[in-house]
Tab-separated table of C-alpha atoms in Angstrom:
chain	number	residue	atom	x	y	z
D	1	MET	CA	-61.876	48.567	201.410
D	2	SER	CA	-64.830	48.319	203.746
D	3	MET	CA	-67.834	46.504	203.018
D	4	PHE	CA	-69.033	48.925	201.037
D	5	GLY	CA	-66.740	50.961	199.099
D	6	MET	CA	-65.364	53.372	201.667
D	7	GLY	CA	-61.904	51.907	202.078
D	8	LEU	CA	-59.843	52.773	205.391
D	9	GLY	CA	-57.585	55.309	206.334
D	10	ARG	CA	-59.667	58.302	204.463
D	11	PRO	CA	-60.331	61.386	205.628
D	12	GLN	CA	-63.817	62.138	205.598
D	13	SER	CA	-63.783	64.859	203.911
D	14	ASP	CA	-63.243	63.161	201.155
D	15	TYR	CA	-66.076	61.125	200.829
D	16	ASP	CA	-68.627	62.381	198.063
D	17	GLU	CA	-71.826	63.365	200.078
D	18	ASN	CA	-74.058	61.214	198.264
D	19	LYS	CA	-72.662	58.303	198.237
D	20	ILE	CA	-72.489	58.263	201.737
D	21	ASN	CA	-76.437	58.478	201.179
D	22	ALA	CA	-76.514	55.983	198.768
D	23	ILE	CA	-75.070	54.102	201.632
D	24	LYS	CA	-77.738	54.979	203.988
D	25	GLY	CA	-79.710	53.901	201.063
D	26	GLU	CA	-78.666	50.475	200.592
D	27	MET	CA	-78.709	49.638	203.894
D	28	LEU	CA	-82.317	51.021	205.745
D	29	MET	CA	-83.438	48.390	202.352
D	30	VAL	CA	-81.428	45.446	203.426
D	31	SER	CA	-83.259	45.978	207.079
D	32	ALA	CA	-86.254	46.033	205.649
D	33	MET	CA	-85.508	43.235	204.125
D	34	LYS	CA	-84.045	41.796	206.503
D	35	ASP	CA	-87.498	42.154	208.443
D	36	LYS	CA	-90.109	41.101	205.811
D	37	MET	CA	-88.275	38.013	205.457
D	38	THR	CA	-88.839	36.743	209.474
D	39	ASN	CA	-92.011	38.730	209.773
D	40	ILE	CA	-92.912	36.295	206.461
D	41	CYS	CA	-90.619	33.043	207.900
D	42	TYR	CA	-92.601	33.785	211.448
D	43	GLU	CA	-95.597	34.355	210.392
D	44	LYS	CA	-95.031	30.606	207.892
D	45	CYS	CA	-93.022	28.781	209.608
D	46	VAL	CA	-94.041	29.771	213.998
D	47	PRO	CA	-97.172	28.804	215.125
D	48	PRO	CA	-99.205	31.739	217.277
D	49	HIS	CA	-98.779	29.867	219.745
D	50	TYR	CA	-95.715	27.975	221.665
D	51	SER	CA	-94.979	25.792	224.920
D	52	GLU	CA	-90.959	25.296	223.199
D	53	ASN	CA	-87.876	28.015	223.532
D	54	ASP	CA	-85.830	26.343	221.329
D	55	LEU	CA	-87.797	26.135	217.724
D	56	ASN	CA	-89.127	22.144	216.954
D	57	LYS	CA	-86.418	20.388	213.820
D	58	GLY	CA	-89.899	20.837	211.734
D	59	GLU	CA	-89.930	24.597	212.577
D	60	SER	CA	-85.713	24.682	211.619
D	61	ASN	CA	-85.664	23.725	208.523
D	62	CYS	CA	-89.006	25.838	207.600
D	63	VAL	CA	-87.727	28.615	208.774
D	64	ASP	CA	-83.793	27.752	206.761
D	65	ARG	CA	-86.539	26.344	203.338
D	66	CYS	CA	-87.825	29.623	204.144
D	67	ALA	CA	-85.088	31.740	204.375
D	68	ALA	CA	-83.268	29.784	200.910
D	69	LYS	CA	-86.924	30.441	198.705
D	70	PHE	CA	-86.855	34.857	199.869
D	71	PHE	CA	-83.440	35.383	198.805
D	72	GLU	CA	-83.116	33.186	195.973
D	73	THR	CA	-86.442	34.903	194.542
D	74	ILE	CA	-84.469	38.489	194.996
D	75	LYS	CA	-81.727	37.611	193.568
D	76	ILE	CA	-84.074	35.853	190.565
D	77	VAL	CA	-85.957	39.501	190.729
D	78	GLY	CA	-83.014	41.278	190.526
D	79	SER	CA	-81.595	39.401	187.396
D	80	GLU	CA	-83.866	40.365	185.861
D	81	LEU	CA	-84.682	44.091	186.864
D	82	GLN	CA	-80.810	44.205	185.500
D	83	LYS	CA	-81.644	42.919	181.946
D	84	GLN	CA	-84.348	45.150	181.713
D	85	ALA	CA	-82.245	48.361	182.759
D	86	ALA	CA	-79.932	47.071	180.518
D	87	GLN	CA	-82.413	46.759	177.061
D	88	GLN	CA	-83.883	50.370	178.061
Protein backbone atom coordinates (compact mmCIF):
# COMPACT_ATOMS: atom_id res chain seq x y z
CA MET A 1 0.00 0.00 0.00
CA SER A 2 1.28 3.45 -0.84
CA MET A 3 1.73 6.40 1.51
CA PHE A 4 -1.74 7.82 0.88
CA GLY A 5 -3.77 4.62 1.13
CA MET A 6 -3.85 3.91 -2.57
CA GLY A 7 -2.82 0.31 -3.15
CA LEU A 8 -0.55 -0.49 -6.06
CA GLY A 9 -1.80 -2.66 -8.87
CA ARG A 10 -5.42 -1.46 -8.81
CA PRO A 11 -6.80 0.18 -11.92
CA GLN A 12 -7.30 3.95 -11.70
CA SER A 13 -11.06 3.59 -12.25
CA ASP A 14 -11.41 1.87 -8.84
CA TYR A 15 -10.44 5.03 -6.96
CA ASP A 16 -13.18 7.13 -5.48
CA GLU A 17 -13.05 10.71 -6.73
CA ASN A 18 -13.77 12.02 -3.21
CA LYS A 19 -10.82 10.08 -1.83
CA ILE A 20 -8.54 11.44 -4.53
CA ASN A 21 -9.70 15.00 -3.81
CA ALA A 22 -9.19 14.48 -0.08
CA ILE A 23 -5.65 13.25 -0.71
CA LYS A 24 -4.93 16.24 -2.96
CA GLY A 25 -6.23 18.58 -0.25
CA GLU A 26 -4.08 16.88 2.37
CA MET A 27 -1.01 17.18 0.16
CA LEU A 28 -1.68 20.90 -0.33
CA MET A 29 -2.09 21.35 3.43
CA VAL A 30 1.18 19.54 4.18
CA SER A 31 2.98 21.62 1.55
CA ALA A 32 1.54 24.84 3.00
CA MET A 33 2.62 23.82 6.53
CA LYS A 34 6.14 23.08 5.30
CA ASP A 35 6.31 26.43 3.56
CA LYS A 36 5.04 28.22 6.67
CA MET A 37 7.56 26.42 8.90
CA THR A 38 10.38 27.25 6.46
CA ASN A 39 9.45 30.93 6.43
CA ILE A 40 9.03 31.18 10.20
CA CYS A 41 12.27 29.38 11.03
CA TYR A 42 14.24 31.22 8.33
CA GLU A 43 13.08 34.61 9.61
CA LYS A 44 13.80 33.61 13.21
CA CYS A 45 17.17 31.91 12.74
CA VAL A 46 18.92 33.34 9.70
CA PRO A 47 20.06 36.96 9.76
CA PRO A 48 18.89 39.10 6.84
CA HIS A 49 22.47 39.85 5.75
CA TYR A 50 24.62 36.75 5.75
CA SER A 51 28.07 36.28 4.27
CA GLU A 52 28.52 32.50 4.35
CA ASN A 53 27.13 29.92 1.92
CA ASP A 54 26.16 27.53 4.71
CA LEU A 55 24.44 27.98 8.05
CA ASN A 56 26.78 28.28 11.00
CA LYS A 57 26.36 25.95 13.97
CA GLY A 58 24.16 28.35 15.95
CA GLU A 59 21.86 28.99 12.99
CA SER A 60 21.65 25.30 12.22
CA ASN A 61 20.75 24.47 15.84
CA CYS A 62 18.16 27.27 15.84
CA VAL A 63 16.51 25.94 12.66
CA ASP A 64 16.50 22.40 14.09
CA ARG A 65 14.86 23.53 17.36
CA CYS A 66 12.40 25.75 15.50
CA ALA A 67 11.28 22.90 13.23
CA ALA A 68 10.95 20.52 16.19
CA LYS A 69 8.82 23.06 18.09
CA PHE A 70 6.69 23.68 15.01
CA PHE A 71 5.91 19.96 14.59
CA GLU A 72 5.31 19.48 18.32
CA THR A 73 2.85 22.38 18.25
CA ILE A 74 1.05 20.89 15.22
CA LYS A 75 0.83 17.56 17.08
CA ILE A 76 -0.62 19.15 20.23
CA VAL A 77 -3.13 21.27 18.33
CA GLY A 78 -4.21 18.25 16.26
CA SER A 79 -4.75 16.18 19.42
CA GLU A 80 -6.82 18.92 21.02
CA LEU A 81 -8.94 19.33 17.89
CA GLN A 82 -9.57 15.58 17.81
CA LYS A 83 -10.63 15.63 21.47
CA GLN A 84 -13.03 18.50 20.82
CA ALA A 85 -14.48 16.78 17.75
CA ALA A 86 -15.01 13.57 19.75
CA GLN A 87 -16.89 15.46 22.49
CA GLN A 88 -19.35 16.98 20.02
